[in-house]
Coordinates of C-alpha atoms and ligand atoms in Angstrom, one line a residue:
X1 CA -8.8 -12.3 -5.3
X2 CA -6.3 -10.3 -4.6
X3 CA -2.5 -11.8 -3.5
X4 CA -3.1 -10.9 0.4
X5 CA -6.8 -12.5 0.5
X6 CA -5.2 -15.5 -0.8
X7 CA -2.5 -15.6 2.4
X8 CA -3.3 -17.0 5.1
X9 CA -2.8 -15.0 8.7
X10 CA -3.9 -17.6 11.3
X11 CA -6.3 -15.5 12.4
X12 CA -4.4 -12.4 12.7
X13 CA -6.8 -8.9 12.1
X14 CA -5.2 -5.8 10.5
X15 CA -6.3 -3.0 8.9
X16 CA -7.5 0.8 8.7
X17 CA -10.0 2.3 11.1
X18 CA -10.7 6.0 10.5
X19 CA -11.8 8.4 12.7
X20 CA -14.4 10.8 10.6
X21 CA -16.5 13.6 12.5
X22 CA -16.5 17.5 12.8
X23 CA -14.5 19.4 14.5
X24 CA -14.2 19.0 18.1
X25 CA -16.5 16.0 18.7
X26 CA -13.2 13.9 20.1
X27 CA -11.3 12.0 17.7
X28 CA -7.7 13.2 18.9
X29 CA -8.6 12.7 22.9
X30 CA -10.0 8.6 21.4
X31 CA -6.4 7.9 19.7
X32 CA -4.6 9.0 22.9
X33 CA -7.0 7.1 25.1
X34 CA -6.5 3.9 23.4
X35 CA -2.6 4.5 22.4
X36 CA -2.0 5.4 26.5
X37 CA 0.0 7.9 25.5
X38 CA -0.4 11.8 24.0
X39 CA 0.7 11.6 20.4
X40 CA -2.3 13.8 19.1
X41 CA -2.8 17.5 19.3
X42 CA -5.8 18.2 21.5
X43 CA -7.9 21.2 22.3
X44 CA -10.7 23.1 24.0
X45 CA -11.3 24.6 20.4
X46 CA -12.6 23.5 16.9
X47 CA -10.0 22.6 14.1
X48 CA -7.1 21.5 16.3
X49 CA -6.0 18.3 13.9
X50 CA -4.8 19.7 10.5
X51 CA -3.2 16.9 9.2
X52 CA -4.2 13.1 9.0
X53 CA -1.7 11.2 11.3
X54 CA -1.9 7.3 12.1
X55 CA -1.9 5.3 15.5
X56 CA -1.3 2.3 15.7
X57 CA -2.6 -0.2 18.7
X58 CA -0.8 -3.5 18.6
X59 CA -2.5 -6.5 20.3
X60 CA -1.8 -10.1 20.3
X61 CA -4.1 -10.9 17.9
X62 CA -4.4 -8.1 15.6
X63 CA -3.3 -4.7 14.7
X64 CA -5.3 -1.8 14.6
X65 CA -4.2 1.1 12.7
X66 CA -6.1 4.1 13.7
X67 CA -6.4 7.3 11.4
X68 CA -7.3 10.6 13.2
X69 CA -8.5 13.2 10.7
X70 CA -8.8 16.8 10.8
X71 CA -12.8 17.4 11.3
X72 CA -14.6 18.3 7.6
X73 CA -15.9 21.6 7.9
X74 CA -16.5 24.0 5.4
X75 CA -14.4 27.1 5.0
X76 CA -12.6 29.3 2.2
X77 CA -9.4 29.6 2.7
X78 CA -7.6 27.5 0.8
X79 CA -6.1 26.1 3.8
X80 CA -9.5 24.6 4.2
X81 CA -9.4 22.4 0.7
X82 CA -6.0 20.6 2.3
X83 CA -7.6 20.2 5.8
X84 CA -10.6 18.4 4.1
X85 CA -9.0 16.7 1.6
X86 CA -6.7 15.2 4.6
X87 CA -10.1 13.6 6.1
X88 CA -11.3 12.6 2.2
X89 CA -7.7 10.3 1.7
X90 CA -8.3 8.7 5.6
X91 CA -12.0 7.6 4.2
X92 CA -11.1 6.6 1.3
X93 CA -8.5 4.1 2.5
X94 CA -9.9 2.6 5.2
X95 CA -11.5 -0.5 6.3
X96 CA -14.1 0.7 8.8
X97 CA -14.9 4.1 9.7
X98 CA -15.9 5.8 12.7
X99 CA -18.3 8.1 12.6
X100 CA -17.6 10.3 15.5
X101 CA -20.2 12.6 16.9
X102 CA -20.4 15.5 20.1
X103 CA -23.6 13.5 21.8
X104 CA -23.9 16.5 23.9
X105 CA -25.2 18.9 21.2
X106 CA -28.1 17.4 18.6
X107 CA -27.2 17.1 15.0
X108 CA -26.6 20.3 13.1
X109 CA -26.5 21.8 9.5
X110 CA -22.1 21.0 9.6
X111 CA -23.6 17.3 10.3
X112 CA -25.9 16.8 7.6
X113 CA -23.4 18.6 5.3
X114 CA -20.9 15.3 6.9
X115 CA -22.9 12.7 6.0
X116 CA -23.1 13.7 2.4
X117 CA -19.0 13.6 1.9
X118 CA -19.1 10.9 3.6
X119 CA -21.7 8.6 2.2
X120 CA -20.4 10.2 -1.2
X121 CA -16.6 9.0 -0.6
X122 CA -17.0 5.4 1.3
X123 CA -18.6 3.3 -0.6
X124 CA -19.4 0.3 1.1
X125 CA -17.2 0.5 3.9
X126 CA -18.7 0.1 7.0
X127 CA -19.7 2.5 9.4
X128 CA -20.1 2.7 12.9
X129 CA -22.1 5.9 14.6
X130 CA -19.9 6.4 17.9
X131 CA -21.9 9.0 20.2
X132 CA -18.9 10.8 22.1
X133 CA -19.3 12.7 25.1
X134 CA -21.9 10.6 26.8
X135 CA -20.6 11.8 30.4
X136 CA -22.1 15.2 29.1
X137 CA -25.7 13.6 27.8
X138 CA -28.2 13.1 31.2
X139 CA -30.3 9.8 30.6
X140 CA -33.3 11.1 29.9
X141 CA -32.2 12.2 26.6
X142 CA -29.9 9.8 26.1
X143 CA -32.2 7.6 23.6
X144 CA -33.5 10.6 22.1
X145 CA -30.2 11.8 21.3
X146 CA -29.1 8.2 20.2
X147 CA -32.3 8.4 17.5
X148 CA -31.7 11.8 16.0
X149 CA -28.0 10.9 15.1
X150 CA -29.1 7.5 14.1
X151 CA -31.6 8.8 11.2
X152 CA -29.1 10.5 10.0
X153 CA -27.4 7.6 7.6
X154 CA -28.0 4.2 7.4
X155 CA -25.1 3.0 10.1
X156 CA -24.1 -1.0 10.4
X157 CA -23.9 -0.7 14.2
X158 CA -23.8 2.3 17.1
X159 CA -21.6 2.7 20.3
X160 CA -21.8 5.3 23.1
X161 CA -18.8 6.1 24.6
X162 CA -16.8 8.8 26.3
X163 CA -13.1 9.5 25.1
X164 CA -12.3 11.3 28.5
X165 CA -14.0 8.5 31.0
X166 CA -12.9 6.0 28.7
X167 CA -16.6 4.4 29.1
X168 CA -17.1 2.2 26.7
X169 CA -14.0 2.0 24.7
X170 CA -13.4 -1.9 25.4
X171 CA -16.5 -2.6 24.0
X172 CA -15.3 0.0 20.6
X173 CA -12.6 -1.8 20.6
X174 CA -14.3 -5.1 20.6
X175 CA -16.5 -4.3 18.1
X176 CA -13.6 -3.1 15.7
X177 CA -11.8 -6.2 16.0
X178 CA -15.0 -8.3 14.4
X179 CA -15.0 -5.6 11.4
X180 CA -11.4 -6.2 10.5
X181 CA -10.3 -8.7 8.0
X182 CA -7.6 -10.8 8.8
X183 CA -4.5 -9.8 7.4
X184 CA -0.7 -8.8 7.9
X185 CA 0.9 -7.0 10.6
X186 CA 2.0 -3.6 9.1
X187 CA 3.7 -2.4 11.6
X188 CA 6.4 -3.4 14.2
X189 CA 4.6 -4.2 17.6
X190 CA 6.6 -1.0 19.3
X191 CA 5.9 1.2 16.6
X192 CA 3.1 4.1 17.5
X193 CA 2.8 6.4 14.9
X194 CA 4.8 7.2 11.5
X195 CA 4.6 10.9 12.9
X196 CA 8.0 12.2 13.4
X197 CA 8.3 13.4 16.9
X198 CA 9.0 17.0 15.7
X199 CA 5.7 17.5 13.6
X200 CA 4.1 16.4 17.0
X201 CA 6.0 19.0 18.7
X202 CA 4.5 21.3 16.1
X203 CA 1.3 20.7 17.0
X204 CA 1.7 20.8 20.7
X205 CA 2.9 23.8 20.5
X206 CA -0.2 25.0 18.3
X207 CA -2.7 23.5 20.4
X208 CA -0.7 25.4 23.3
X209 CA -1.2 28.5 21.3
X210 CA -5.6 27.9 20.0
X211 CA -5.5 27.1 24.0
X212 CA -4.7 30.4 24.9
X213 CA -5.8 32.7 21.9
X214 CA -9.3 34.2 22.0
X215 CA -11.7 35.0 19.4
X216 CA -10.5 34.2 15.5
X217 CA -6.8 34.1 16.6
X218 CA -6.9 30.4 17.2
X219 CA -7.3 29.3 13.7
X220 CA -4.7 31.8 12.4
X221 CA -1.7 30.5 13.8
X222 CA 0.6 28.3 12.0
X223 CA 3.8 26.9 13.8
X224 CA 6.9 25.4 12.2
X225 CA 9.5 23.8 14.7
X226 CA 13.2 25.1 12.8
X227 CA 15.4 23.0 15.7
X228 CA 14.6 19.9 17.9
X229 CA 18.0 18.9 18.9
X230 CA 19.1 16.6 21.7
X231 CA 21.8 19.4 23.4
X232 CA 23.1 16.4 26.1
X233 CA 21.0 12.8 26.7
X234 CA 17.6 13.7 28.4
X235 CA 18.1 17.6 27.2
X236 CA 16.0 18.8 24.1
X237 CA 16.1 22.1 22.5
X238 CA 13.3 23.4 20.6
X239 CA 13.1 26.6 18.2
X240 CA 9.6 27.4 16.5
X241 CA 8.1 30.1 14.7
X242 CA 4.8 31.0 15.6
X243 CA 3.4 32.3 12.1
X244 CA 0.3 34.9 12.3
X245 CA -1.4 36.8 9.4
X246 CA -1.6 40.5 10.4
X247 CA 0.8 42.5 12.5
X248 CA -1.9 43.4 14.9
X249 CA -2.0 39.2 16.0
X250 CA 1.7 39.4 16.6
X251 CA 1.2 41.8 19.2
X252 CA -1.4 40.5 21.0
X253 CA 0.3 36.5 20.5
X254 CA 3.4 38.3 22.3
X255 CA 0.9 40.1 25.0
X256 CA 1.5 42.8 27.2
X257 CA 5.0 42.3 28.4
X258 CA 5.5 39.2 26.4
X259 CA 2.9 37.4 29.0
X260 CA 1.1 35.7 26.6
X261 CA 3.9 33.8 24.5
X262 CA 5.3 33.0 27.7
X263 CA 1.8 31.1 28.5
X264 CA 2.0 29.5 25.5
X265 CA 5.3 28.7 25.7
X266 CA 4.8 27.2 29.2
X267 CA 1.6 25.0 28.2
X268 CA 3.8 23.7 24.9
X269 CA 7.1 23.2 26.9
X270 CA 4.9 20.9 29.6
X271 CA 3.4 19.2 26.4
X272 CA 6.3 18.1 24.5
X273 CA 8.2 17.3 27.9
X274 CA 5.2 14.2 28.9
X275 CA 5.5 13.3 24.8
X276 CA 9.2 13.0 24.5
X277 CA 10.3 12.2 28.2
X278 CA 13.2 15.0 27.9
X279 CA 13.2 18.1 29.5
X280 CA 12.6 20.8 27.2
X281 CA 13.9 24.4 26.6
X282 CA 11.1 26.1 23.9
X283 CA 12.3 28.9 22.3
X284 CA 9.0 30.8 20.0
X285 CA 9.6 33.6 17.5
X286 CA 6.5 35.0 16.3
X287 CA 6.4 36.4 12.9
X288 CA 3.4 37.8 10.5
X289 CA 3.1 35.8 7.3
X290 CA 0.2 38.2 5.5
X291 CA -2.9 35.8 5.2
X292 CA -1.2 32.8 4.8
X293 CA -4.0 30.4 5.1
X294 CA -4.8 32.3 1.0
X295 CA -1.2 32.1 0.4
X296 CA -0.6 29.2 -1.8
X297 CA 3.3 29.9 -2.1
X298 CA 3.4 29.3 1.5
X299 CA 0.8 26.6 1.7
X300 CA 2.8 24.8 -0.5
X301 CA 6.4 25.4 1.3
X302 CA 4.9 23.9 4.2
X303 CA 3.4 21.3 3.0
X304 CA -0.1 22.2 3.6
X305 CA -1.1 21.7 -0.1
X306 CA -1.9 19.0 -2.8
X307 CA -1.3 21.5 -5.5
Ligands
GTP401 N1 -16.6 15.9 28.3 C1 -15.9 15.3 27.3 N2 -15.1 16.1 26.6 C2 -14.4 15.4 25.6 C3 -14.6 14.1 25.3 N3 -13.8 13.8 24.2 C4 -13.2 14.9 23.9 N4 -13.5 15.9 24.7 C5 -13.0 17.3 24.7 O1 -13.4 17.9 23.4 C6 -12.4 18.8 22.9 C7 -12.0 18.5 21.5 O2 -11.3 17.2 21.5 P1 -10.4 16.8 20.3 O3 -9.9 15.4 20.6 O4 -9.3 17.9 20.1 O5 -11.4 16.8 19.1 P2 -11.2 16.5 17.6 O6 -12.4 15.8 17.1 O7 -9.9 15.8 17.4 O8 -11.1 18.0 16.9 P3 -10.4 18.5 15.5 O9 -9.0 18.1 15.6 O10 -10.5 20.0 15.7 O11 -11.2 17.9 14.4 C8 -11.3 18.7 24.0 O12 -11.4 19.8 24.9 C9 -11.5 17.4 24.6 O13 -11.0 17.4 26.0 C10 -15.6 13.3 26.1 O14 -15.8 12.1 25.9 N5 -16.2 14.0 27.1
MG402 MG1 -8.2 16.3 16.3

């Protein structure tokens, strides 16, 4: 027995939920639904979340520490191996997992491919199949739906839910608490996240960016904030670059008169202003960085590597 199993916590539950699925099916729009608040990067498009960030819901009796995880997929940039790797290290620590799926599409190839890493990298931990997206599902196929995503591993229990009604996330919620153990609370009770308010600001300002971007553009923009200073109380000034990988992407991020970064710049500027509470002036710089998601000197510089 280890020296915390041996404490005793009054009946005080702890520990780490992750939040496993593939791309897009929800996991981001679930953390800010039970935080209340926007701390998570969320978009229309696929591979929004590129790094593992924690969130952290404090109740009377227990603490539950939620970690959102970019979706596994398959890919070969080496971009990709850190993006997956960030969901590996979130199932690997935690104490239940959530196995989030899209209930409005049935089960494809990039899920079967899921539940492979998955059962290969959790052990026994348990797992709970939660069916997002149910405001999308009509009844009628509701069960059927429910089945086909069922059969896909052998779950300990299933939940439909729907991150943007927020149907059914009291009884998620519920259900999490009677999988935690007891133990410790990690974190102070005010405490939200361990992400600094600046890396969220980052990935606002991304998400602004895949918002607005069409085809492959999305997923080749990188964003670094270089300034996030408080100028006077209530007034925050931002600089960012907004990294692309050919010189034809900077054109089109900057658009036709600059009309493009200034949507983007708009969307991110609204963003960080409901996060932080301050009113905002964004400044963006776009600059071509030649394939950086291959580029392992950069990878590295921004932390977007194990190597
Ligand atoms: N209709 C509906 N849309 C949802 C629901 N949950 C999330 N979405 C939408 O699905 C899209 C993707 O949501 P995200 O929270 O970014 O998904 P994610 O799983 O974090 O995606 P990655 O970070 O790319 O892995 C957004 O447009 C959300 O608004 C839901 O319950 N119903
Ligand atoms: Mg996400």
């Amino acid at each position: 027995m280890n020296e915390l199993a041996q404490m005793d916590f009054e009946g005080f539950k702890s520990g780490y939920v992750a939040l496993i699925g593939k791309p897009n099916v929800g996991k981001s729009t679930l953390l800010n639904a039970y935080l209340g608040q926007k701390i998570a990067a969320v978009s229309i498009k696929p591979q929004t979340t590129q790094r593992r960030q924690l969130g952290i819901l404090t109740l009377p009796n227990a603490q539950v520490v939620f970690v959102d995880s970019p979706g596994l997929h398959s890919g070969d940039y080496k971009l990709s191996q850190f993006i997956n790797q960030e969901a590996y290290y979130a199932l690997m620590d935690a104490d239940l997992i959530l196995f989030m799926v899209d209930a409005s599409q049935p089960p494809d190839a990039q899920d079967h491919l899921l539940v492979a890493q998955v059962q290969e990298k959790s052990g026994d931990t348990p797992k709970l199949l939660v069916l997002n997206k149910m405001d999308l599902v009509s009844p009628n196929i509701a069960g059927e739906r429910l089945r086909t995503f069922q059969a896909l591993m052998d779950f300990d229990d299933h939940i439909q839910i729907s991150a943007v009604t927020q149907a059914g996330q009291g009884a998620l919620l519920d259900r999490i608490l009677a999988c935690l153990p007891e133990g410790p609370q990690y974190f102070p009770e005010e405490q939200v996240t361990e992400t600094h308010e600046r890396d969220i600001a980052e990935a606002l300002i991304r998400a602004a960016a895949m918002h607005h971007l069409q085809e492959e553009l999305p997923w080749a923009v990188f964003v670094r904030v270089n300034d996030y200073t408080l100028r006077e109380p209530g007034k925050r000034y931002v600089h960012a670059t907004v990294f692309v990988e050919r010189d034809s992407h900077k054109g089109i991020v900057i658009g036709k008169g600059g009309r493009m970064i200034k949507k983007i710049s708009t969307t991110a500027r609204e963003e960080i202003e409901k996060m932080s509470g301050e009113s905002v002036f964004l400044d963006l710089q776009v600059k071509v960085e030649k394939n950086w998601r291959n580029n392992m000197d950069f990878l590295r510089r921004h932390g977007l590597s194990y190597d």
